[in-house]
Amino acid sequence: MNIKITKASKSRIHSVDMNDIPFGKVFSDHMFIADYINGKWQNFEIKPVENLSLHPSNLALHYGQSIFEGMKACVTDAGVPCLFRPEMHSKRLNKSAHRMCMPDFPEDVFLEALHKLVNIDSQWIPPQDGSALYIRPFMFATDEFLGVRPSEKYKFIIMTLPVGPYYTEPVSLKAETNFVRAIKGGVGEAKAAGNYAASLYPAKLAKEQGFDQVMWLDGIDFKYVQEVGTMNIFFVMDGVVVTPKTDGAILKGITRDCIITIMKDKGYKVEERLVNIEEILEASSNGKLQEVFGAGTAAVVSYVKRIHYNGHDINLNVNNFKMATLAYDTITGIRKGTIEDKFGWLVPVEVMETV
Ligand code: COI
């Protein structure tokens, strides 16, 4: 693939304290950018991160045709920069694109762009435990047009950011009984920007009431757990790992998939099924609810210390969380190369000379 590369004349890395990186605010030197014009992806380029220039009628700004991915690169203890499950992210990006009536981005270009971009900015991968290079591929409409129809032109960009942990403390959740994130047939399974915009107001109310995040319930009965603001959710009840089945309204998390795979591999019983919030309440009151944790690329594994539902509180002792710790340690161990990558999730970044 012909990717034009223009390198920054001077890296900004020396102005960054890698031991204290606020999530989402520090960007590495370069980005990948491409245009979809006349039915074809073209103008593949890696260049220094710069502002975009958009016409005010940009279709994405008005009608929300915008999707993204969240993935990570890490460096093993032996110093090898690696991508984590890049093909799976490429496939999920294209599923989101399909749902939002946007063009596929070719997987071979996606992978080559990732390798080249992370290779150029490999010194931006923080080696500290719990840190990584967060990778944000995203696609948005670029037609200059006011009217509801799919855009004919798009941009696809990949940015990278050194990050520490998304949540530094266990979180408290409010099970939401008024607002809905997604219903079957909607766009809940797509990583569409609008899903996150729609979550902001309920999340703001939950924060005002002292919670860190909203736990979404289904939009029909307000009974079945879906996911948490930025993560999928897992429960451990009576030694069984349980997570809501993905039914079209829940994001098919890649960390979720890692945890299911790891737990099954360790011989634990894993159930993907409908999870009624009443069942969680009952398991809590009869002592069967052992752990609750969230899973996401940004959050990795995040312990849940409290769930509030309809006047009831479920409190959890995070110090006893064995499965959540096993999940976190296994994922981070694989990323560091200290645990065998028997599932083939790590892809070493191809080292190439870039002038
Ligand atoms: C991720 O976990 O990568 C996400 O996309 C969540 C985002 C809110 C940081």
XYZ file of C-alpha atoms and ligand atoms in Angstrom:
364
model
C 0.000 0.000 0.000
C 1.277 3.452 -0.763
C 1.268 5.395 2.506
C 2.980 8.759 2.234
C 4.986 9.474 5.380
C 5.934 12.934 6.608
C 7.698 12.939 9.931
C 7.494 15.649 12.594
C 10.629 17.790 12.555
C 10.803 17.570 16.358
C 9.075 15.131 18.726
C 6.942 16.528 21.566
C 7.687 13.525 23.760
C 10.165 15.325 26.005
C 7.403 17.600 27.294
C 5.380 14.597 28.571
C 5.675 13.020 32.008
C 4.976 9.347 31.230
C 4.468 8.652 34.945
C 1.540 11.025 35.131
C -0.536 10.906 31.935
C -4.130 12.138 32.124
C -6.340 9.857 29.964
C -7.254 11.334 26.601
C -5.304 14.576 26.714
C -1.824 13.758 25.463
C -1.392 12.790 21.812
C 1.687 11.293 20.221
C 3.453 12.950 17.316
C 1.790 11.424 14.246
C -1.577 10.404 12.841
C -2.730 8.351 9.872
C -5.338 9.901 7.607
C -7.236 8.749 4.509
C -10.105 10.027 2.355
C -13.027 8.191 0.801
C -13.775 9.953 -2.472
C -15.550 8.665 -5.600
C -16.240 5.318 -3.953
C -12.571 4.628 -3.121
C -10.249 5.021 -0.134
C -7.211 7.094 -1.125
C -4.674 9.731 -0.003
C -3.163 7.406 2.634
C -0.813 9.485 4.736
C 1.022 9.485 8.056
C 1.870 12.976 9.167
C 2.297 15.127 12.279
C -0.957 15.541 14.241
C -2.646 18.721 13.058
C -6.049 20.417 13.160
C -8.656 19.572 10.550
C -10.473 22.116 8.487
C -14.205 21.422 8.074
C -17.044 23.242 6.369
C -19.854 24.113 8.860
C -22.257 21.948 6.853
C -20.120 18.841 7.474
C -22.679 16.059 7.497
C -21.208 14.234 10.513
C -21.671 17.318 12.688
C -25.370 17.486 11.879
C -26.524 13.888 11.495
C -23.907 11.963 13.450
C -22.393 9.637 10.865
C -19.328 8.987 12.977
C -17.849 5.774 14.396
C -14.692 4.837 16.261
C -12.600 2.062 17.746
C -10.524 1.914 20.903
C -7.519 -0.385 20.906
C -4.079 -0.600 22.445
C -0.402 -1.117 21.695
C 1.964 -2.188 24.436
C 5.622 -2.958 24.853
C 6.692 -6.315 26.275
C 9.246 -6.534 29.067
C 11.705 -7.596 26.353
C 11.098 -4.258 24.613
C 8.973 -5.483 21.683
C 6.179 -3.070 20.659
C 2.984 -5.028 19.984
C -0.574 -4.423 18.818
C -3.352 -6.162 20.749
C -5.894 -8.067 18.617
C -5.790 -5.600 15.669
C -7.763 -7.810 13.249
C -10.670 -8.042 15.643
C -10.779 -4.244 15.928
C -10.705 -3.929 12.150
C -13.683 -6.294 11.864
C -15.641 -4.473 14.562
C -14.928 -1.100 12.912
C -16.378 -2.403 9.672
C -19.452 -3.810 11.423
C -20.054 -0.372 12.922
C -19.498 1.181 9.480
C -22.028 -1.188 7.938
C -24.708 -0.311 10.531
C -24.133 3.411 10.082
C -24.235 3.163 6.278
C -20.564 4.019 5.916
C -17.936 2.329 3.708
C -15.722 -0.513 4.966
C -12.130 0.428 5.607
C -9.907 -2.274 4.015
C -8.342 -4.491 6.671
C -4.956 -4.695 4.925
C -4.601 -0.899 4.861
C -5.852 -0.667 8.460
C -3.174 -3.125 9.617
C -0.391 -1.583 7.566
C -1.289 1.901 8.812
C -1.275 0.655 12.417
C 2.109 -1.026 12.062
C 3.674 2.024 10.424
C 2.100 4.550 12.786
C 2.991 2.659 15.974
C 6.470 1.918 14.611
C 7.079 5.642 14.044
C 5.746 6.594 17.479
C 6.910 3.481 19.370
C 8.796 5.578 21.911
C 5.376 6.916 22.982
C 4.301 3.499 24.339
C 4.546 3.903 28.113
C 6.193 0.824 29.677
C 4.677 1.311 33.161
C 2.289 -1.333 34.530
C -1.298 -0.459 33.645
C -0.206 2.001 30.927
C -0.345 1.558 27.158
C -0.528 3.404 23.877
C -4.258 3.866 23.299
C -5.133 3.809 19.600
C -8.190 5.660 18.341
C -9.199 4.820 14.764
C -12.292 6.761 13.673
C -14.321 7.495 10.569
C -16.729 10.326 9.867
C -18.768 11.786 7.046
C -17.285 14.747 5.183
C -19.969 15.737 2.678
C -20.843 19.407 2.822
C -24.581 18.987 2.729
C -27.612 19.621 4.901
C -30.043 16.763 4.432
C -30.457 13.329 5.922
C -28.744 10.829 3.643
C -25.485 8.857 3.797
C -22.430 10.929 3.005
C -20.560 10.198 -0.210
C -17.214 11.279 1.232
C -15.539 10.244 4.494
C -12.316 10.641 6.425
C -10.623 7.850 8.338
C -8.019 8.812 10.932
C -5.929 6.930 13.476
C -4.544 8.848 16.450
C -2.471 7.371 19.253
C -2.228 8.482 22.878
C -0.065 7.303 25.771
C -2.460 6.515 28.627
C -2.503 5.345 32.192
C -5.503 3.516 33.722
C -8.952 4.913 32.779
C -10.305 4.281 36.280
C -7.819 4.468 39.098
C -10.332 3.431 41.799
C -13.201 0.906 42.081
C -16.407 2.385 40.676
C -19.961 2.817 41.935
C -22.821 2.257 39.480
C -26.376 3.481 39.265
C -28.692 0.972 37.554
C -30.664 3.311 35.304
C -34.443 3.004 35.465
C -35.466 6.077 33.441
C -33.102 6.420 30.518
C -32.108 3.878 27.881
C -28.803 3.379 26.080
C -29.991 1.071 23.327
C -32.655 -1.379 22.327
C -32.527 -4.346 19.979
C -32.652 -3.052 16.422
C -31.007 0.240 17.395
C -27.307 1.092 17.113
C -26.160 -0.185 20.516
C -23.839 -2.768 19.024
C -22.087 -0.177 16.841
C -19.308 1.937 18.255
C -21.157 5.011 17.087
C -20.287 8.428 18.504
C -23.979 9.167 19.128
C -24.273 6.290 21.625
C -21.815 8.098 23.844
C -23.500 11.490 23.379
C -26.828 9.956 24.419
C -25.247 8.604 27.608
C -23.974 11.965 28.814
C -27.132 13.366 30.413
C -28.021 10.235 32.436
C -24.324 9.971 33.414
C -24.343 13.602 34.549
C -27.402 12.970 36.747
C -25.796 9.818 38.152
C -22.613 11.772 38.979
C -24.652 14.435 40.756
C -26.131 11.621 42.860
C -22.644 10.379 43.776
C -22.157 7.533 41.263
C -19.254 7.093 38.861
C -21.156 5.469 35.995
C -24.559 4.388 34.773
C -25.349 0.686 34.511
C -27.764 0.330 31.596
C -30.818 -1.910 31.778
C -32.875 -3.042 28.793
C -35.264 -0.450 27.414
C -38.428 -2.567 27.567
C -38.644 -4.107 31.033
C -35.820 -2.117 32.700
C -34.747 -5.430 34.254
C -31.980 -6.966 32.157
C -28.460 -5.637 32.598
C -26.780 -4.479 29.391
C -23.471 -2.717 30.006
C -21.860 0.147 31.905
C -21.048 3.621 30.494
C -17.646 2.736 29.057
C -17.423 -1.019 29.653
C -19.088 -4.422 29.435
C -19.998 -5.969 32.774
C -19.287 -9.273 34.520
C -20.759 -10.847 37.674
C -19.368 -13.761 39.643
C -22.144 -15.673 41.410
C -21.513 -18.900 43.266
C -18.221 -19.358 41.383
C -19.824 -18.886 37.942
C -18.773 -15.995 35.704
C -21.871 -14.409 34.173
C -22.078 -11.640 31.578
C -25.040 -10.289 29.577
C -25.308 -11.947 26.177
C -24.855 -9.605 23.248
C -28.228 -9.314 21.565
C -27.711 -6.390 19.228
C -28.060 -3.733 21.924
C -24.732 -4.385 23.663
C -21.251 -3.562 22.428
C -19.299 -6.722 21.544
C -16.316 -5.785 23.665
C -12.930 -7.204 22.747
C -11.816 -7.177 26.395
C -15.131 -8.929 27.141
C -14.145 -11.613 24.633
C -10.647 -11.875 26.203
C -12.121 -12.410 29.665
C -14.602 -15.053 28.510
C -11.748 -16.871 26.737
C -9.387 -16.628 29.714
C -11.981 -17.809 32.226
C -13.054 -20.773 30.095
C -9.399 -21.666 29.544
C -8.818 -21.655 33.318
C -11.696 -24.102 33.690
C -14.306 -21.720 35.106
C -17.916 -21.878 34.053
C -18.898 -18.851 31.987
C -22.482 -17.988 31.104
C -23.482 -15.441 28.465
C -27.171 -14.934 29.085
C -29.881 -12.523 30.164
C -28.990 -11.138 33.590
C -31.955 -9.864 35.578
C -31.050 -7.111 38.047
C -33.440 -8.748 40.571
C -31.279 -11.875 40.367
C -28.224 -9.783 41.258
C -30.066 -8.277 44.235
C -31.082 -11.726 45.404
C -27.573 -13.154 44.944
C -26.247 -10.241 46.953
C -28.679 -10.790 49.825
C -28.043 -14.539 50.026
C -24.256 -14.134 49.861
C -23.811 -15.625 46.386
C -22.682 -12.454 44.624
C -18.896 -12.540 44.876
C -17.660 -10.020 42.316
C -18.794 -7.413 39.839
C -16.351 -5.896 37.366
C -16.327 -3.924 34.148
C -14.214 -4.728 31.090
C -13.169 -2.442 28.265
C -10.135 -1.476 26.223
C -9.622 1.788 28.086
C -10.615 0.447 31.499
C -9.110 -3.067 31.053
C -10.757 -4.507 34.197
C -12.419 -2.169 36.631
C -13.706 -3.316 40.028
C -17.255 -2.357 41.006
C -17.704 -1.507 44.677
C -21.376 -0.557 44.680
C -24.530 -0.877 42.564
C -27.620 1.150 43.326
C -30.935 -0.084 41.960
C -34.379 1.309 42.773
C -33.640 2.240 46.390
C -31.482 -0.846 47.040
C -27.725 -0.854 47.504
C -25.429 -3.727 46.667
C -22.036 -3.299 48.286
C -19.061 -5.398 47.285
C -15.775 -6.073 48.989
C -13.307 -5.545 46.170
C -10.474 -6.951 48.285
C -11.979 -10.421 47.752
C -12.175 -10.152 43.942
C -10.260 -13.181 42.619
C -11.656 -13.517 39.073
C -11.359 -9.801 38.288
C -7.755 -9.880 39.463
C -7.077 -13.034 37.456
C -8.566 -11.390 34.350
C -6.549 -8.197 34.802
C -3.293 -10.026 35.600
C -3.665 -12.374 32.641
C -4.403 -9.621 30.114
C -1.602 -7.384 31.376
C 0.763 -10.379 31.693
C 0.133 -11.345 28.061
C 0.741 -7.743 27.033
C 4.018 -7.650 28.935
C 5.073 -11.031 27.601
C 5.324 -12.525 31.107
C 2.347 -14.843 30.441
C 2.321 -17.083 27.372
C 0.161 -15.616 24.587
C -1.519 -18.900 23.794
C -4.469 -17.238 22.070
C -2.281 -15.297 19.626
C -3.533 -11.872 20.679
C -0.221 -10.014 20.511
C 1.011 -8.888 17.118
C 4.594 -7.542 17.149
C 4.809 -4.208 15.354
C 6.751 -4.588 12.136
C 9.948 -2.622 12.410
C 10.707 -0.656 9.271
C 12.930 2.164 8.261
C 10.983 5.362 7.762
C 12.928 8.329 6.529
C -12.649 2.060 25.046
O -12.667 1.369 26.059
O -11.725 1.986 24.237
C -13.716 2.990 24.742
O -13.955 3.243 23.614
C -14.394 3.688 25.826
C -14.097 5.141 25.762
C -15.157 5.843 26.472
C -12.754 5.492 26.309
